[in-house]
mmCIF file of C-alpha atoms and ligand atoms in Angstrom:
data_model
loop_
_atom_site.group_PDB
_atom_site.id
_atom_site.type_symbol
_atom_site.label_atom_id
_atom_site.label_comp_id
_atom_site.label_asym_id
_atom_site.label_seq_id
_atom_site.Cartn_x
_atom_site.Cartn_y
_atom_site.Cartn_z
ATOM 1 C CA MET A 1 17.030 -15.286 -2.210
ATOM 2 C CA ARG A 2 13.700 -13.518 -2.836
ATOM 3 C CA HIS A 3 12.841 -9.849 -3.214
ATOM 4 C CA LEU A 4 9.418 -8.191 -3.135
ATOM 5 C CA MET A 5 8.833 -5.817 -6.044
ATOM 6 C CA SER A 6 5.126 -6.394 -6.693
ATOM 7 C CA PRO A 7 2.293 -8.088 -4.773
ATOM 8 C CA LEU A 8 2.211 -10.560 -7.644
ATOM 9 C CA ASP A 9 5.655 -11.865 -6.641
ATOM 10 C CA PHE A 10 3.759 -14.006 -4.113
ATOM 11 C CA SER A 11 1.155 -16.537 -5.236
ATOM 12 C CA THR A 12 -2.266 -16.346 -3.547
ATOM 13 C CA LYS A 13 -1.316 -19.473 -1.612
ATOM 14 C CA GLU A 14 1.877 -17.823 -0.372
ATOM 15 C CA LEU A 15 -0.134 -14.739 0.567
ATOM 16 C CA GLU A 16 -2.537 -16.858 2.634
ATOM 17 C CA LYS A 17 0.480 -18.259 4.510
ATOM 18 C CA LEU A 18 1.880 -14.768 5.025
ATOM 19 C CA PHE A 19 -1.468 -13.449 6.342
ATOM 20 C CA ASP A 20 -1.869 -16.457 8.659
ATOM 21 C CA LEU A 21 1.577 -15.682 10.039
ATOM 22 C CA ALA A 22 0.688 -11.980 10.448
ATOM 23 C CA ASN A 23 -2.483 -12.925 12.362
ATOM 24 C CA ASP A 24 -0.479 -15.271 14.577
ATOM 25 C CA ILE A 25 2.030 -12.467 15.274
ATOM 26 C CA GLU A 26 -0.911 -10.224 16.197
ATOM 27 C CA LYS A 27 -2.230 -12.805 18.687
ATOM 28 C CA ASN A 28 1.117 -14.075 20.028
ATOM 29 C CA PRO A 29 3.689 -11.259 19.784
ATOM 30 C CA LYS A 30 5.911 -12.744 22.531
ATOM 31 C CA LYS A 31 6.562 -15.846 20.403
ATOM 32 C CA TYR A 32 8.362 -13.682 17.823
ATOM 33 C CA GLU A 33 10.185 -11.093 19.922
ATOM 34 C CA HIS A 34 13.698 -12.610 19.638
ATOM 35 C CA ILE A 35 13.546 -14.285 16.246
ATOM 36 C CA CYS A 36 15.522 -11.575 14.382
ATOM 37 C CA GLU A 37 18.211 -11.050 17.024
ATOM 38 C CA GLY A 38 21.513 -10.374 15.248
ATOM 39 C CA ARG A 39 19.762 -9.302 12.017
ATOM 40 C CA ILE A 40 19.749 -5.807 10.563
ATOM 41 C CA LEU A 41 17.132 -4.075 8.396
ATOM 42 C CA ALA A 42 18.230 -1.107 6.264
ATOM 43 C CA THR A 43 15.533 1.438 5.416
ATOM 44 C CA CYS A 44 16.677 3.433 2.367
ATOM 45 C CA PHE A 45 14.042 6.109 1.780
ATOM 46 C CA TYR A 46 14.686 8.567 -1.041
ATOM 47 C CA GLU A 47 11.143 9.958 -0.564
ATOM 48 C CA PRO A 48 9.256 11.080 2.563
ATOM 49 C CA SER A 49 7.332 8.526 4.606
ATOM 50 C CA THR A 50 5.813 8.136 8.041
ATOM 51 C CA ARG A 51 3.935 4.825 7.987
ATOM 52 C CA THR A 52 5.992 2.666 5.677
ATOM 53 C CA ARG A 53 9.421 3.497 7.093
ATOM 54 C CA LEU A 54 8.386 3.554 10.726
ATOM 55 C CA SER A 55 6.237 0.423 10.458
ATOM 56 C CA PHE A 56 9.206 -1.430 8.915
ATOM 57 C CA GLU A 57 11.420 -0.153 11.720
ATOM 58 C CA SER A 58 8.809 -1.074 14.328
ATOM 59 C CA ALA A 59 8.416 -4.504 12.725
ATOM 60 C CA MET A 60 12.152 -5.304 12.835
ATOM 61 C CA THR A 61 12.485 -3.927 16.365
ATOM 62 C CA ARG A 62 9.534 -6.029 17.563
ATOM 63 C CA LEU A 63 11.255 -9.077 16.080
ATOM 64 C CA GLY A 64 14.402 -8.357 18.124
ATOM 65 C CA GLY A 65 16.466 -7.062 15.182
ATOM 66 C CA LYS A 66 18.155 -3.731 14.591
ATOM 67 C CA VAL A 67 17.596 -0.988 12.032
ATOM 68 C CA ILE A 68 19.903 1.339 10.091
ATOM 69 C CA GLY A 69 19.077 3.664 7.228
ATOM 70 C CA PHE A 70 18.324 7.094 5.882
ATOM 71 C CA SER A 71 15.012 8.890 5.520
ATOM 72 C CA ASP A 72 15.998 11.503 2.982
ATOM 73 C CA ALA A 73 18.050 11.290 -0.225
ATOM 74 C CA ALA A 74 19.692 14.595 0.722
ATOM 75 C CA SER A 75 21.304 13.016 3.786
ATOM 76 C CA SER A 76 22.668 10.059 1.769
ATOM 77 C CA SER A 77 25.444 9.944 -0.828
ATOM 78 C CA ALA A 78 22.760 10.016 -3.544
ATOM 79 C CA SER A 79 23.147 13.785 -3.089
ATOM 80 C CA LYS A 80 26.751 13.375 -4.299
ATOM 81 C CA GLY A 81 25.619 11.415 -7.332
ATOM 82 C CA GLU A 82 25.892 7.820 -6.102
ATOM 83 C CA SER A 83 23.745 5.386 -8.098
ATOM 84 C CA VAL A 84 21.113 3.106 -6.563
ATOM 85 C CA SER A 85 23.120 0.108 -7.844
ATOM 86 C CA ASP A 86 26.260 1.199 -5.977
ATOM 87 C CA THR A 87 24.285 2.086 -2.869
ATOM 88 C CA ILE A 88 22.675 -1.357 -2.594
ATOM 89 C CA ARG A 89 26.077 -3.049 -3.029
ATOM 90 C CA ILE A 90 27.234 -1.075 -0.002
ATOM 91 C CA ILE A 91 24.037 -1.706 1.982
ATOM 92 C CA SER A 92 24.518 -5.447 1.288
ATOM 93 C CA CYS A 93 27.734 -5.218 3.377
ATOM 94 C CA TYR A 94 25.900 -3.604 6.303
ATOM 95 C CA ALA A 95 22.450 -5.205 6.551
ATOM 96 C CA ASP A 96 20.561 -8.485 6.038
ATOM 97 C CA ILE A 97 17.468 -7.047 4.324
ATOM 98 C CA CYS A 98 16.578 -3.674 2.796
ATOM 99 C CA ALA A 99 13.324 -1.744 2.356
ATOM 100 C CA MET A 100 13.691 0.932 -0.337
ATOM 101 C CA ARG A 101 11.403 3.798 -1.363
ATOM 102 C CA HIS A 102 12.348 5.835 -4.417
ATOM 103 C CA PRO A 103 10.592 8.506 -6.528
ATOM 104 C CA LYS A 104 11.765 6.787 -9.750
ATOM 105 C CA GLU A 105 9.665 3.877 -10.967
ATOM 106 C CA GLY A 106 11.744 0.700 -11.135
ATOM 107 C CA ALA A 107 14.573 1.945 -8.862
ATOM 108 C CA PRO A 108 14.056 -0.832 -6.246
ATOM 109 C CA MET A 109 14.044 -3.377 -9.096
ATOM 110 C CA VAL A 110 17.415 -2.037 -10.339
ATOM 111 C CA ALA A 111 18.703 -2.316 -6.766
ATOM 112 C CA SER A 112 17.473 -5.912 -6.421
ATOM 113 C CA GLU A 113 19.497 -6.935 -9.479
ATOM 114 C CA LYS A 114 22.760 -5.881 -7.771
ATOM 115 C CA SER A 115 21.850 -6.846 -4.221
ATOM 116 C CA ARG A 116 23.205 -9.677 -2.066
ATOM 117 C CA ILE A 117 20.286 -9.235 0.394
ATOM 118 C CA PRO A 118 16.486 -9.280 -0.084
ATOM 119 C CA VAL A 119 15.162 -5.927 -1.305
ATOM 120 C CA ILE A 120 11.588 -4.831 -0.611
ATOM 121 C CA ASN A 121 9.966 -2.180 -2.780
ATOM 122 C CA ALA A 122 8.550 0.312 -0.265
ATOM 123 C CA GLY A 123 6.989 2.416 -3.038
ATOM 124 C CA ASP A 124 8.454 3.467 -6.416
ATOM 125 C CA GLY A 125 7.067 6.630 -7.982
ATOM 126 C CA GLY A 126 3.502 6.180 -9.237
ATOM 127 C CA HIS A 127 4.126 2.501 -9.973
ATOM 128 C CA GLN A 128 3.724 0.004 -7.105
ATOM 129 C CA HIS A 129 3.530 -0.112 -3.312
ATOM 130 C CA PRO A 130 3.435 -3.833 -2.589
ATOM 131 C CA THR A 131 3.716 -3.713 1.209
ATOM 132 C CA GLN A 132 0.790 -1.277 1.331
ATOM 133 C CA THR A 133 -1.150 -3.798 -0.722
ATOM 134 C CA LEU A 134 -0.216 -6.599 1.678
ATOM 135 C CA THR A 135 -1.454 -4.316 4.460
ATOM 136 C CA ASP A 136 -4.712 -3.635 2.599
ATOM 137 C CA LEU A 137 -5.330 -7.316 1.863
ATOM 138 C CA LEU A 138 -4.588 -8.361 5.438
ATOM 139 C CA THR A 139 -6.963 -5.663 6.722
ATOM 140 C CA ILE A 140 -9.771 -6.797 4.443
ATOM 141 C CA ARG A 141 -9.191 -10.494 5.200
ATOM 142 C CA SER A 142 -9.023 -9.870 8.962
ATOM 143 C CA LEU A 143 -12.092 -7.589 9.129
ATOM 144 C CA LYS A 144 -14.280 -9.170 6.418
ATOM 145 C CA GLY A 145 -13.036 -12.771 6.760
ATOM 146 C CA LYS A 146 -12.483 -13.154 3.001
ATOM 147 C CA LEU A 147 -10.804 -11.708 -0.044
ATOM 148 C CA ASP A 148 -13.441 -12.520 -2.625
ATOM 149 C CA ASN A 149 -17.031 -11.673 -3.554
ATOM 150 C CA PHE A 150 -17.155 -7.938 -3.018
ATOM 151 C CA THR A 151 -17.554 -4.599 -4.743
ATOM 152 C CA ILE A 152 -14.725 -2.175 -4.050
ATOM 153 C CA GLY A 153 -14.833 1.524 -4.829
ATOM 154 C CA LEU A 154 -11.494 3.245 -5.317
ATOM 155 C CA CYS A 155 -11.805 7.004 -5.010
ATOM 156 C CA GLY A 156 -9.540 9.987 -5.637
ATOM 157 C CA ASP A 157 -6.227 10.007 -7.473
ATOM 158 C CA LEU A 158 -6.413 6.808 -9.477
ATOM 159 C CA LYS A 159 -3.905 8.020 -12.054
ATOM 160 C CA PHE A 160 -0.804 8.559 -9.931
ATOM 161 C CA GLY A 161 -1.861 6.497 -6.895
ATOM 162 C CA ARG A 162 0.586 3.596 -6.652
ATOM 163 C CA THR A 163 -1.367 2.050 -3.786
ATOM 164 C CA VAL A 164 -4.401 1.843 -6.084
ATOM 165 C CA HIS A 165 -2.461 0.273 -8.948
ATOM 166 C CA SER A 166 -0.894 -2.342 -6.678
ATOM 167 C CA LEU A 167 -4.218 -3.185 -4.990
ATOM 168 C CA ILE A 168 -6.112 -3.654 -8.273
ATOM 169 C CA ASN A 169 -3.329 -5.928 -9.571
ATOM 170 C CA ALA A 170 -3.547 -8.015 -6.427
ATOM 171 C CA LEU A 171 -7.360 -8.214 -6.210
ATOM 172 C CA VAL A 172 -7.878 -9.471 -9.747
ATOM 173 C CA ARG A 173 -6.593 -12.847 -8.585
ATOM 174 C CA TYR A 174 -9.605 -13.334 -6.297
ATOM 175 C CA SER A 175 -13.054 -14.390 -7.512
ATOM 176 C CA ASN A 176 -16.088 -12.214 -8.071
ATOM 177 C CA ILE A 177 -14.459 -8.831 -7.423
ATOM 178 C CA ARG A 178 -16.162 -5.818 -9.015
ATOM 179 C CA PHE A 179 -14.387 -2.464 -9.203
ATOM 180 C CA ILE A 180 -15.961 0.994 -9.185
ATOM 181 C CA PHE A 181 -13.436 3.719 -10.022
ATOM 182 C CA ILE A 182 -14.467 7.123 -8.681
ATOM 183 C CA SER A 183 -12.307 10.004 -9.929
ATOM 184 C CA PRO A 184 -12.372 13.264 -11.820
ATOM 185 C CA GLU A 185 -11.614 12.928 -15.545
ATOM 186 C CA GLU A 186 -8.008 14.134 -15.052
ATOM 187 C CA LEU A 187 -7.194 11.447 -12.442
ATOM 188 C CA LYS A 188 -8.748 8.384 -14.060
ATOM 189 C CA VAL A 189 -7.151 4.982 -13.633
ATOM 190 C CA PRO A 190 -4.544 4.400 -16.408
ATOM 191 C CA ASP A 191 -5.585 2.627 -19.609
ATOM 192 C CA TYR A 192 -3.175 -0.254 -19.026
ATOM 193 C CA ILE A 193 -5.234 -1.182 -15.952
ATOM 194 C CA THR A 194 -8.655 -0.947 -17.594
ATOM 195 C CA ASP A 195 -7.255 -2.888 -20.595
ATOM 196 C CA MET A 196 -6.076 -5.610 -18.220
ATOM 197 C CA LEU A 197 -9.511 -5.764 -16.538
ATOM 198 C CA THR A 198 -11.254 -5.976 -19.904
ATOM 199 C CA GLU A 199 -8.938 -8.754 -21.017
ATOM 200 C CA LYS A 200 -9.572 -10.713 -17.809
ATOM 201 C CA GLN A 201 -13.336 -10.005 -18.041
ATOM 202 C CA ILE A 202 -13.396 -8.420 -14.610
ATOM 203 C CA PRO A 203 -16.307 -5.993 -14.213
ATOM 204 C CA TYR A 204 -15.561 -2.320 -13.561
ATOM 205 C CA GLU A 205 -17.210 1.029 -14.011
ATOM 206 C CA GLU A 206 -15.849 4.568 -13.944
ATOM 207 C CA VAL A 207 -17.904 7.315 -12.305
ATOM 208 C CA ILE A 208 -17.357 10.862 -11.100
ATOM 209 C CA ARG A 209 -19.867 11.199 -8.240
ATOM 210 C CA LEU A 210 -19.115 9.290 -5.035
ATOM 211 C CA GLU A 211 -22.685 9.747 -3.709
ATOM 212 C CA ASP A 212 -24.180 7.752 -6.573
ATOM 213 C CA VAL A 213 -22.260 4.576 -5.822
ATOM 214 C CA MET A 214 -21.993 4.629 -2.026
ATOM 215 C CA PRO A 215 -24.949 2.240 -1.463
ATOM 216 C CA HIS A 216 -23.335 -0.438 -3.666
ATOM 217 C CA LEU A 217 -19.927 -0.630 -2.005
ATOM 218 C CA ASP A 218 -18.611 -3.291 0.378
ATOM 219 C CA ILE A 219 -15.278 -1.463 0.643
ATOM 220 C CA LEU A 220 -14.437 2.156 -0.077
ATOM 221 C CA TYR A 221 -10.720 2.802 -0.645
ATOM 222 C CA MET A 222 -10.124 6.553 -0.373
ATOM 223 C CA THR A 223 -6.907 8.156 -1.602
ATOM 224 C CA ARG A 224 -5.244 11.530 -1.355
ATOM 225 C CA VAL A 225 -4.735 13.769 -4.377
ATOM 226 C CA GLN A 226 -0.939 13.771 -4.300
ATOM 227 C CA LYS A 227 0.584 17.217 -4.582
ATOM 228 C CA GLU A 228 4.056 15.746 -5.218
ATOM 229 C CA ARG A 229 2.929 14.032 -8.461
ATOM 230 C CA PHE A 230 1.488 17.185 -10.130
ATOM 231 C CA PHE A 231 3.478 19.230 -12.613
ATOM 232 C CA ASN A 232 1.514 22.422 -11.961
ATOM 233 C CA GLU A 233 0.090 23.902 -8.775
ATOM 234 C CA GLU A 234 -3.072 25.155 -10.484
ATOM 235 C CA ASP A 235 -4.261 21.634 -11.373
ATOM 236 C CA TYR A 236 -3.512 20.413 -7.859
ATOM 237 C CA VAL A 237 -5.478 23.258 -6.244
ATOM 238 C CA ARG A 238 -8.434 22.637 -8.561
ATOM 239 C CA LEU A 239 -8.581 18.894 -7.797
ATOM 240 C CA LYS A 240 -7.373 18.518 -4.221
ATOM 241 C CA ASP A 241 -10.787 18.826 -2.549
ATOM 242 C CA PHE A 242 -12.789 17.119 -5.282
ATOM 243 C CA TYR A 243 -13.897 14.390 -2.848
ATOM 244 C CA ILE A 244 -14.595 14.803 0.822
ATOM 245 C CA LEU A 245 -16.062 11.786 2.618
ATOM 246 C CA ASP A 246 -18.257 13.067 5.423
ATOM 247 C CA THR A 247 -21.018 11.701 7.656
ATOM 248 C CA THR A 248 -23.710 12.667 5.119
ATOM 249 C CA LYS A 249 -22.093 10.463 2.484
ATOM 250 C CA MET A 250 -21.458 7.708 5.045
ATOM 251 C CA ALA A 251 -25.213 7.652 5.736
ATOM 252 C CA LEU A 252 -25.716 6.383 2.184
ATOM 253 C CA ALA A 253 -23.398 3.383 2.677
ATOM 254 C CA LYS A 254 -24.037 -0.197 3.769
ATOM 255 C CA LYS A 255 -23.955 -0.783 7.521
ATOM 256 C CA ASP A 256 -20.900 -3.051 7.174
ATOM 257 C CA MET A 257 -18.988 -1.168 4.490
ATOM 258 C CA LEU A 258 -15.294 -0.692 5.335
ATOM 259 C CA VAL A 259 -13.534 2.609 4.706
ATOM 260 C CA LEU A 260 -9.833 2.121 3.981
ATOM 261 C CA HIS A 261 -7.167 4.720 3.208
ATOM 262 C CA PRO A 262 -3.406 4.122 2.870
ATOM 263 C CA LEU A 263 -2.896 7.522 4.578
ATOM 264 C CA PRO A 264 -1.688 10.211 4.930
ATOM 265 C CA ARG A 265 -5.015 11.980 4.469
ATOM 266 C CA VAL A 266 -5.408 15.682 3.846
ATOM 267 C CA ASN A 267 -9.077 16.712 3.499
ATOM 268 C CA GLU A 268 -10.565 13.730 1.664
ATOM 269 C CA ILE A 269 -11.987 12.143 4.838
ATOM 270 C CA SER A 270 -13.526 14.476 7.416
ATOM 271 C CA VAL A 271 -12.247 13.796 10.908
ATOM 272 C CA GLU A 272 -15.871 13.248 12.038
ATOM 273 C CA VAL A 273 -15.845 9.983 10.042
ATOM 274 C CA ASP A 274 -13.058 8.644 12.297
ATOM 275 C CA GLU A 275 -15.668 7.858 14.961
ATOM 276 C CA ASP A 276 -17.723 5.721 12.578
ATOM 277 C CA PRO A 277 -17.133 1.985 13.288
ATOM 278 C CA ARG A 278 -16.792 1.442 9.536
ATOM 279 C CA ALA A 279 -13.688 3.670 9.423
ATOM 280 C CA ALA A 280 -10.864 1.115 9.392
ATOM 281 C CA TYR A 281 -7.871 3.214 8.259
ATOM 282 C CA PHE A 282 -6.139 3.432 11.625
ATOM 283 C CA LYS A 283 -6.578 -0.328 12.200
ATOM 284 C CA GLN A 284 -5.162 -0.738 8.682
ATOM 285 C CA ALA A 285 -1.954 1.054 9.758
ATOM 286 C CA GLN A 286 -1.654 -1.384 12.682
ATOM 287 C CA TYR A 287 -2.038 -4.365 10.346
ATOM 288 C CA GLY A 288 0.852 -2.840 8.359
ATOM 289 C CA VAL A 289 3.201 -3.664 11.226
ATOM 290 C CA TYR A 290 2.057 -7.301 11.511
ATOM 291 C CA VAL A 291 2.297 -7.940 7.782
ATOM 292 C CA ARG A 292 5.761 -6.359 7.548
ATOM 293 C CA MET A 293 6.890 -8.530 10.471
ATOM 294 C CA ALA A 294 5.593 -11.573 8.597
ATOM 295 C CA LEU A 295 7.298 -10.413 5.389
ATOM 296 C CA ILE A 296 10.700 -9.886 7.054
ATOM 297 C CA LEU A 297 10.509 -13.379 8.592
ATOM 298 C CA THR A 298 9.508 -14.892 5.262
ATOM 299 C CA LEU A 299 12.184 -13.184 3.146
ATOM 300 C CA LEU A 300 14.881 -13.974 5.733
ATOM 301 C CA GLU A 301 13.636 -17.589 5.694
ATOM 302 C CA LEU A 302 13.229 -17.622 9.480
ATOM 303 C CA VAL A 303 9.819 -19.351 9.415
HETATM 304 N N1 CP B 401 0.768 4.628 3.232
HETATM 305 C C1 CP B 401 2.009 5.143 3.085
HETATM 306 O O1 CP B 401 2.802 4.713 2.202
HETATM 307 O O2 CP B 401 2.301 6.138 3.956
HETATM 308 P P1 CP B 401 3.714 6.860 4.103
HETATM 309 O O3 CP B 401 3.919 7.648 2.791
HETATM 310 O O4 CP B 401 3.615 7.717 5.288
HETATM 311 O O5 CP B 401 4.763 5.783 4.196
#
């Protein structure tokens, strides 16, 4: 039995297979619509979510399976003090596979150690968000036709942003990737990541101004400054609108640059950018369903 805790749990070869399957699901959805009949997915979300929880539920439903779960710790027995370890033992009696989001880093890993069913990390604190990374990689591969030889700018909250940490970890396995980290001083990418890049001799630079690097980027990965990760309101208010991608900044970019964002957005991308053909963040959310369908089939060993 396999779990998914980090994008690195799958080799690049296994990822290629997963993405091929996701693309086949996209093209031939009818072929897959009964494959999970009789199977149940549990979504155990101790933190708010729109995309991740609902795309998992959509994925299982589109595969013919059923879904149970909770979307709020307060409506589960966690509110009475039940541990994650006990909860997953119970969920193992009710479902065939579980997607878990938790504010504590490592909680899905603790669950996987006690589980009798595959557990998928659907985001743990500021640590990892592997299924978002699978979504991001599938989007890039589908729209650019490759996962190597590009310069990617990651912009916004690079300190607490688990999607950013997961994506960097995954991209270092592909050749000729150059990173440009765009953040205010307070939200810089953690040292353990820059140390890892230095050790692997992967080029990166850290800048503050988005305008200066726009012309060099093949992909711009925007992120939200996350209110829920700040300890004081004052810092959040000071930093929340530090970056706003608008049509003036888009005019500086390459004609085929992709703009990605894990969403939700607040103000960091002006709505006027949505009309730009380079804005790929809503397509990205759609790819999230296909890749989660492929992941469920893979972890349940149905393909
Ligand atoms: N991208 C993402 O994780 O969105 P949600 O928080 O809405 O699941």
